[in-house]
Amino acid sequence: MIVALKKITGKAPIKIWHKENDIPNLDLIVIPGGFSFGDYLRCGALAARSPVINVIKNHISRGGTVLGVCNGFQILIEAKILPGSLMRNKKLLFTCKETTLEVQSCIKNPFLSSFKIGECLKIPVAHNEGNYFAPNDLLKELKEEGRIALKYSKQKDNEKNYNPNGSTEDIAGILSNNGRVLGMMPHPERAINYLHGGTDGLKLIKNCVEQIIG
Amino acid sequence: MKVIVNVSLKEGVLDPEGQAIRSSLNNLGFEHCSDVKTGKQIILNFNQNSEAEVLTQAKRMCEELLVNTVIENYEISILKD
C-alpha cells in the first residue's frame, strides 16, 4: 500500500503506530491489510480497540477520508465505523485470487468517481474472513442509501465461484453514510503494476488521491 | 472468581465450520447427527468477590469486545469451585 501511494503521490505516506492518540491533520488515512493481533478473538477485533481508532473516528467526524482494505475493512467493521460483519469464507478456504468487481450505483464518494456504473475492475482478494454479512434491515438500509460500492461480478452467465467468500448479494465493499469511508476486501494495492496482471487497483487509489488533493 | 462466557452464532447465521464437522461426523457413521454448531468459550478470572459486580463487568466486556453482537449470542455464568 505504501508503494502504491508513493507511486501516485511521489511522497512516502506517514506511518502511524496503533498506540498513537495524536496525529496531524491528514488528507487520507489508509488502514491496510494484514493480520493485526494474529486475528485473535475475531479478525480486526483487537485492533479496533487500539487508541488510534479514536483518532481515526475524529478524522472521520471532520469529514476526513478513510480507505480500509481487507484486515483494514475488518477493523472498520469491528470499530463500528462501517456496519455489518465479515464472517469466515463460506467454503472455509483462504482465498487468494483475482476477482472482478463491478462498480455500483452509489452515493458520491472520492474512491470511484471516475468510474462508470457497471464498470468492471480486476483486483485480487486474499482473505479467510471476507464473507460480508448484513441482516435484512441493514441490507435494505445500505441499498436505499446507495452505500454498496463494489460487488463481485461474473464474467460469463454460467460462471461459478466468482464470489470468493459467499458474501451477501456478492458485496465486496461498502461506504459510510457520508461516502468518505470505503471498506473493501479486495486489495487494490496488489493491482498497480502490469507484472501484477493489471493496474485497476492503481486507478482506484489514484482517483481517490486526486479527488482529495487534486 | 471464574466467569465463563460462551459465545455462539445467532440462529440463521451460516456456520460453515459446523457444517464441515457435521459432514465428517456423518461420514464416520454418525448419520443421526443432523446439525452441528460451533462456538467459543472464554474463561475470565476476577480478583473480586461480588457476584453482581463481576457479572456486570463480564456483560460490559461482552458488549464492548468479546462478542460481535451482529452475528453472535453470549451466555455468562459463574464457575463455582
Short mmCIF file of C-alpha atoms in Angstrom, two decimals:
data_model
loop_
_atom_site.label_atom_id
_atom_site.label_comp_id
_atom_site.label_asym_id
_atom_site.label_seq_id
_atom_site.Cartn_x
_atom_site.Cartn_y
_atom_site.Cartn_z
CA MET A 1 0.00 0.00 0.00
CA ILE A 2 2.86 2.34 0.83
CA VAL A 3 4.45 1.54 -2.55
CA ALA A 4 1.14 2.30 -4.28
CA LEU A 5 0.64 5.62 -2.51
CA LYS A 6 4.24 6.62 -3.14
CA LYS A 7 3.90 5.73 -6.79
CA ILE A 8 0.89 8.04 -7.10
CA THR A 9 1.85 10.97 -4.90
CA GLY A 10 5.64 10.82 -5.22
CA LYS A 11 5.78 11.12 -1.43
CA ALA A 12 6.08 8.48 1.26
CA PRO A 13 2.95 8.36 3.42
CA ILE A 14 3.30 8.79 7.18
CA LYS A 15 3.10 5.52 9.08
CA ILE A 16 1.07 5.76 12.29
CA TRP A 17 1.59 3.39 15.23
CA HIS A 18 -1.60 1.90 16.66
CA LYS A 19 -0.99 3.40 20.12
CA GLU A 20 -0.82 6.92 18.72
CA ASN A 21 -3.52 9.23 20.03
CA ASP A 22 -2.43 12.46 18.45
CA ILE A 23 -1.86 12.78 14.72
CA PRO A 24 -1.53 15.73 12.33
CA ASN A 25 -4.43 16.61 10.04
CA LEU A 26 -4.26 14.16 7.19
CA ASP A 27 -5.80 14.09 3.71
CA LEU A 28 -6.34 10.35 3.65
CA ILE A 29 -5.98 7.57 6.18
CA VAL A 30 -5.47 4.08 4.77
CA ILE A 31 -5.86 1.04 7.00
CA PRO A 32 -4.07 -1.68 5.05
CA GLY A 33 -4.48 -5.43 5.05
CA GLY A 34 -2.60 -7.83 7.28
CA PHE A 35 -3.33 -9.94 10.33
CA SER A 36 -3.45 -7.46 13.18
CA PHE A 37 -3.06 -9.17 16.58
CA GLY A 38 -2.83 -12.52 14.78
CA ASP A 39 -6.57 -12.39 14.03
CA TYR A 40 -7.15 -13.36 17.68
CA LEU A 41 -10.72 -13.28 19.04
CA ARG A 42 -12.15 -12.07 15.70
CA CYS A 43 -10.36 -10.52 12.73
CA GLY A 44 -9.77 -6.84 13.48
CA ALA A 45 -11.46 -7.01 16.90
CA LEU A 46 -8.42 -6.16 18.98
CA ALA A 47 -7.02 -3.55 16.58
CA ALA A 48 -10.44 -1.87 16.59
CA ARG A 49 -9.92 -1.17 20.32
CA SER A 50 -6.46 0.38 19.84
CA PRO A 51 -6.04 4.06 20.83
CA VAL A 52 -5.53 5.17 17.22
CA ILE A 53 -9.13 4.26 16.41
CA ASN A 54 -10.42 7.29 18.32
CA VAL A 55 -8.09 9.46 16.27
CA ILE A 56 -9.48 7.89 13.09
CA LYS A 57 -13.05 8.47 14.31
CA ASN A 58 -12.23 12.15 14.90
CA HIS A 59 -10.74 12.38 11.41
CA ILE A 60 -13.97 10.91 10.00
CA SER A 61 -16.18 13.25 12.03
CA ARG A 62 -14.27 16.18 10.49
CA GLY A 63 -15.22 14.80 7.06
CA GLY A 64 -11.88 13.05 6.53
CA THR A 65 -11.42 10.21 4.07
CA VAL A 66 -10.55 6.64 5.06
CA LEU A 67 -9.84 3.59 2.93
CA GLY A 68 -9.81 0.21 4.68
CA VAL A 69 -8.58 -2.80 2.75
CA CYS A 70 -9.01 -6.43 3.81
CA ASN A 71 -7.98 -6.52 7.50
CA GLY A 72 -8.44 -2.73 7.36
CA PHE A 73 -12.08 -3.33 6.34
CA GLN A 74 -12.44 -5.87 9.17
CA ILE A 75 -11.07 -3.27 11.62
CA LEU A 76 -13.51 -0.60 10.36
CA ILE A 77 -16.37 -3.07 10.89
CA GLU A 78 -15.18 -4.09 14.36
CA ALA A 79 -14.75 -0.41 15.29
CA LYS A 80 -18.39 0.07 14.20
CA ILE A 81 -17.27 2.73 11.71
CA LEU A 82 -18.91 0.62 9.00
CA PRO A 83 -21.91 -1.64 9.67
CA GLY A 84 -22.38 -5.39 9.26
CA SER A 85 -20.00 -8.23 9.84
CA LEU A 86 -17.24 -10.11 8.00
CA MET A 87 -17.53 -13.82 8.55
CA ARG A 88 -15.48 -16.89 7.66
CA ASN A 89 -15.45 -17.62 3.93
CA LYS A 90 -18.37 -19.85 3.06
CA LYS A 91 -16.16 -22.65 1.73
CA LEU A 92 -13.77 -22.43 4.70
CA LEU A 93 -10.82 -21.77 2.41
CA PHE A 94 -8.35 -18.93 2.46
CA THR A 95 -8.93 -17.46 -0.99
CA CYS A 96 -6.17 -15.72 -2.90
CA LYS A 97 -7.16 -14.95 -6.48
CA GLU A 98 -8.12 -12.25 -8.92
CA THR A 99 -11.74 -11.16 -8.74
CA THR A 100 -13.86 -9.00 -10.99
CA LEU A 101 -15.54 -6.11 -9.21
CA GLU A 102 -18.47 -4.21 -10.62
CA VAL A 103 -18.86 -0.56 -9.68
CA GLN A 104 -22.32 0.00 -8.23
CA SER A 105 -24.65 2.95 -8.42
CA CYS A 106 -23.84 4.59 -5.09
CA ILE A 107 -23.60 7.89 -3.25
CA LYS A 108 -20.94 10.46 -4.16
CA ASN A 109 -17.56 9.30 -2.95
CA PRO A 110 -13.91 10.04 -3.73
CA PHE A 111 -12.98 6.43 -4.47
CA LEU A 112 -14.98 5.53 -7.55
CA SER A 113 -15.95 8.89 -9.00
CA SER A 114 -14.00 8.42 -12.24
CA PHE A 115 -15.54 5.01 -12.90
CA LYS A 116 -18.79 4.38 -14.73
CA ILE A 117 -21.60 2.48 -13.03
CA GLY A 118 -21.27 -1.15 -14.12
CA GLU A 119 -17.60 -0.76 -14.98
CA CYS A 120 -15.55 -3.80 -14.03
CA LEU A 121 -12.22 -3.77 -12.22
CA LYS A 122 -9.86 -6.71 -11.87
CA ILE A 123 -8.49 -6.68 -8.33
CA PRO A 124 -7.30 -9.68 -6.28
CA VAL A 125 -8.53 -10.86 -2.89
CA ALA A 126 -6.53 -12.70 -0.23
CA HIS A 127 -8.52 -13.50 2.86
CA ASN A 128 -10.10 -16.10 5.11
CA GLU A 129 -12.86 -13.96 6.63
CA GLY A 130 -14.34 -11.79 3.89
CA ASN A 131 -17.87 -13.10 3.81
CA TYR A 132 -19.79 -9.85 4.29
CA PHE A 133 -22.99 -10.40 6.24
CA ALA A 134 -25.73 -7.86 6.81
CA PRO A 135 -29.06 -8.61 8.49
CA ASN A 136 -32.04 -7.87 6.19
CA ASP A 137 -32.88 -4.48 7.71
CA LEU A 138 -29.28 -3.31 7.37
CA LEU A 139 -29.08 -4.60 3.81
CA LYS A 140 -32.20 -2.64 2.93
CA GLU A 141 -30.72 0.48 4.51
CA LEU A 142 -27.42 0.07 2.61
CA LYS A 143 -29.29 -0.26 -0.67
CA GLU A 144 -31.60 2.68 -0.03
CA GLU A 145 -28.69 4.90 0.97
CA GLY A 146 -26.55 3.79 -2.00
CA ARG A 147 -23.76 2.52 0.18
CA ILE A 148 -22.92 -0.70 -1.63
CA ALA A 149 -19.89 0.39 -3.67
CA LEU A 150 -18.46 -2.79 -5.18
CA LYS A 151 -19.81 -6.25 -5.91
CA TYR A 152 -18.09 -9.39 -7.15
CA SER A 153 -19.23 -9.90 -10.70
CA LYS A 154 -19.36 -12.85 -13.05
CA GLN A 155 -17.86 -12.58 -16.49
CA LYS A 156 -19.90 -15.39 -18.03
CA ASP A 157 -23.50 -16.36 -17.33
CA ASN A 158 -22.57 -19.83 -16.17
CA GLU A 159 -19.56 -18.73 -14.09
CA LYS A 160 -19.49 -20.19 -10.60
CA ASN A 161 -17.25 -19.18 -7.71
CA TYR A 162 -16.97 -15.60 -8.94
CA ASN A 163 -17.83 -14.58 -5.38
CA PRO A 164 -14.73 -15.71 -3.43
CA ASN A 165 -16.31 -15.80 0.01
CA GLY A 166 -20.08 -16.20 -0.23
CA SER A 167 -20.87 -12.63 0.84
CA THR A 168 -24.45 -11.39 0.99
CA GLU A 169 -25.51 -10.26 -2.50
CA ASP A 170 -21.87 -10.53 -3.69
CA ILE A 171 -20.89 -7.43 -1.71
CA ALA A 172 -17.15 -6.65 -1.89
CA GLY A 173 -17.08 -3.11 -0.50
CA ILE A 174 -19.33 -0.64 1.33
CA LEU A 175 -19.32 3.08 2.08
CA SER A 176 -20.07 5.13 5.19
CA ASN A 177 -23.24 7.24 5.08
CA ASN A 178 -21.27 10.33 4.02
CA GLY A 179 -19.36 8.38 1.34
CA ARG A 180 -15.96 9.31 2.81
CA VAL A 181 -15.10 5.87 4.19
CA LEU A 182 -14.73 2.83 1.95
CA GLY A 183 -14.13 -0.65 3.29
CA MET A 184 -13.30 -3.34 0.74
CA MET A 185 -11.99 -6.90 0.90
CA PRO A 186 -10.05 -6.87 -2.44
CA HIS A 187 -6.54 -5.41 -2.44
CA PRO A 188 -6.21 -2.51 -4.91
CA GLU A 189 -2.51 -2.18 -3.99
CA ARG A 190 -1.95 -5.62 -5.47
CA ALA A 191 -3.02 -4.45 -8.93
CA ILE A 192 -0.74 -1.46 -9.54
CA ASN A 193 1.80 -2.85 -11.96
CA TYR A 194 1.42 -4.77 -15.23
CA LEU A 195 3.50 -7.52 -13.60
CA HIS A 196 0.63 -7.96 -11.12
CA GLY A 197 -1.58 -8.77 -14.08
CA GLY A 198 -3.26 -5.38 -14.19
CA THR A 199 -3.38 -1.84 -12.87
CA ASP A 200 -7.05 -1.39 -11.99
CA GLY A 201 -6.14 -1.03 -8.32
CA LEU A 202 -3.83 1.83 -9.15
CA LYS A 203 -6.71 3.58 -10.93
CA LEU A 204 -8.87 3.29 -7.81
CA ILE A 205 -6.25 4.62 -5.41
CA LYS A 206 -5.16 7.31 -7.87
CA ASN A 207 -8.72 8.52 -8.27
CA CYS A 208 -9.06 8.71 -4.51
CA VAL A 209 -5.86 10.73 -4.08
CA GLU A 210 -6.75 13.07 -6.94
CA GLN A 211 -10.24 13.67 -5.60
CA ILE A 212 -8.88 14.61 -2.21
CA ILE A 213 -5.81 16.66 -3.02
CA GLY A 214 -6.43 17.50 -6.67
CA MET B 1 -13.88 -15.84 40.89
CA LYS B 2 -14.10 -17.50 37.49
CA VAL B 3 -16.60 -16.50 34.87
CA ILE B 4 -17.35 -18.49 31.74
CA VAL B 5 -18.56 -16.75 28.62
CA ASN B 6 -20.00 -18.99 25.92
CA VAL B 7 -20.20 -17.35 22.52
CA SER B 8 -22.30 -18.88 19.74
CA LEU B 9 -23.55 -17.82 16.34
CA LYS B 10 -27.08 -16.44 16.21
CA GLU B 11 -29.83 -18.56 14.71
CA GLY B 12 -29.88 -18.15 10.92
CA VAL B 13 -26.21 -17.17 10.63
CA LEU B 14 -24.30 -19.57 8.43
CA ASP B 15 -21.84 -21.75 10.34
CA PRO B 16 -19.65 -23.34 7.64
CA GLU B 17 -17.32 -24.84 10.25
CA GLY B 18 -20.26 -26.58 11.94
CA GLN B 19 -21.45 -27.87 8.56
CA ALA B 20 -18.00 -29.25 7.73
CA ILE B 21 -17.84 -31.03 11.11
CA ARG B 22 -21.35 -32.45 10.65
CA SER B 23 -20.41 -33.78 7.24
CA SER B 24 -17.34 -35.52 8.70
CA LEU B 25 -19.38 -36.98 11.57
CA ASN B 26 -21.92 -38.31 9.07
CA ASN B 27 -19.06 -39.89 7.08
CA LEU B 28 -17.82 -41.57 10.27
CA GLY B 29 -21.20 -43.25 10.59
CA PHE B 30 -22.93 -40.87 12.97
CA GLU B 31 -25.75 -40.50 10.48
CA HIS B 32 -28.23 -39.25 13.09
CA CYS B 33 -26.21 -36.09 13.67
CA SER B 34 -28.29 -33.61 11.71
CA ASP B 35 -26.66 -30.33 12.68
CA VAL B 36 -23.51 -29.03 14.36
CA LYS B 37 -22.99 -25.55 15.73
CA THR B 38 -19.60 -24.28 16.79
CA GLY B 39 -18.80 -21.54 19.24
CA LYS B 40 -16.12 -20.48 21.65
CA GLN B 41 -15.62 -20.36 25.36
CA ILE B 42 -13.79 -17.58 27.16
CA ILE B 43 -12.83 -18.02 30.81
CA LEU B 44 -12.28 -14.87 32.83
CA ASN B 45 -10.57 -14.72 36.22
CA PHE B 46 -11.60 -11.91 38.55
CA ASN B 47 -9.93 -10.94 41.82
CA GLN B 48 -13.24 -9.69 43.17
CA ASN B 49 -15.87 -11.41 45.27
CA SER B 50 -19.10 -9.60 44.45
CA GLU B 51 -21.02 -11.80 42.03
CA ALA B 52 -23.22 -8.93 40.95
CA GLU B 53 -20.24 -6.69 40.18
CA VAL B 54 -18.42 -9.47 38.33
CA LEU B 55 -21.47 -10.25 36.20
CA THR B 56 -21.96 -6.58 35.36
CA GLN B 57 -18.35 -6.29 34.28
CA ALA B 58 -18.45 -9.51 32.26
CA LYS B 59 -21.54 -8.26 30.44
CA ARG B 60 -19.79 -5.00 29.58
CA MET B 61 -16.76 -6.94 28.34
CA CYS B 62 -19.02 -8.97 26.07
CA GLU B 63 -20.72 -5.91 24.64
CA GLU B 64 -17.52 -3.90 24.21
CA LEU B 65 -15.09 -6.53 22.92
CA LEU B 66 -15.67 -10.22 23.43
CA VAL B 67 -18.77 -10.66 21.28
CA ASN B 68 -19.74 -9.44 17.83
CA THR B 69 -23.38 -8.83 18.64
CA VAL B 70 -24.30 -8.53 14.96
CA ILE B 71 -23.87 -12.27 14.49
CA GLU B 72 -23.16 -13.76 17.92
CA ASN B 73 -25.07 -14.52 21.12
CA TYR B 74 -23.45 -14.98 24.52
CA GLU B 75 -24.18 -16.57 27.88
CA ILE B 76 -22.36 -15.67 31.06
CA SER B 77 -22.10 -17.99 34.02
CA ILE B 78 -20.08 -18.05 37.22
CA LEU B 79 -17.94 -21.13 37.70
CA LYS B 80 -18.39 -22.48 41.20
CA ASP B 81 -15.36 -24.23 42.67
#
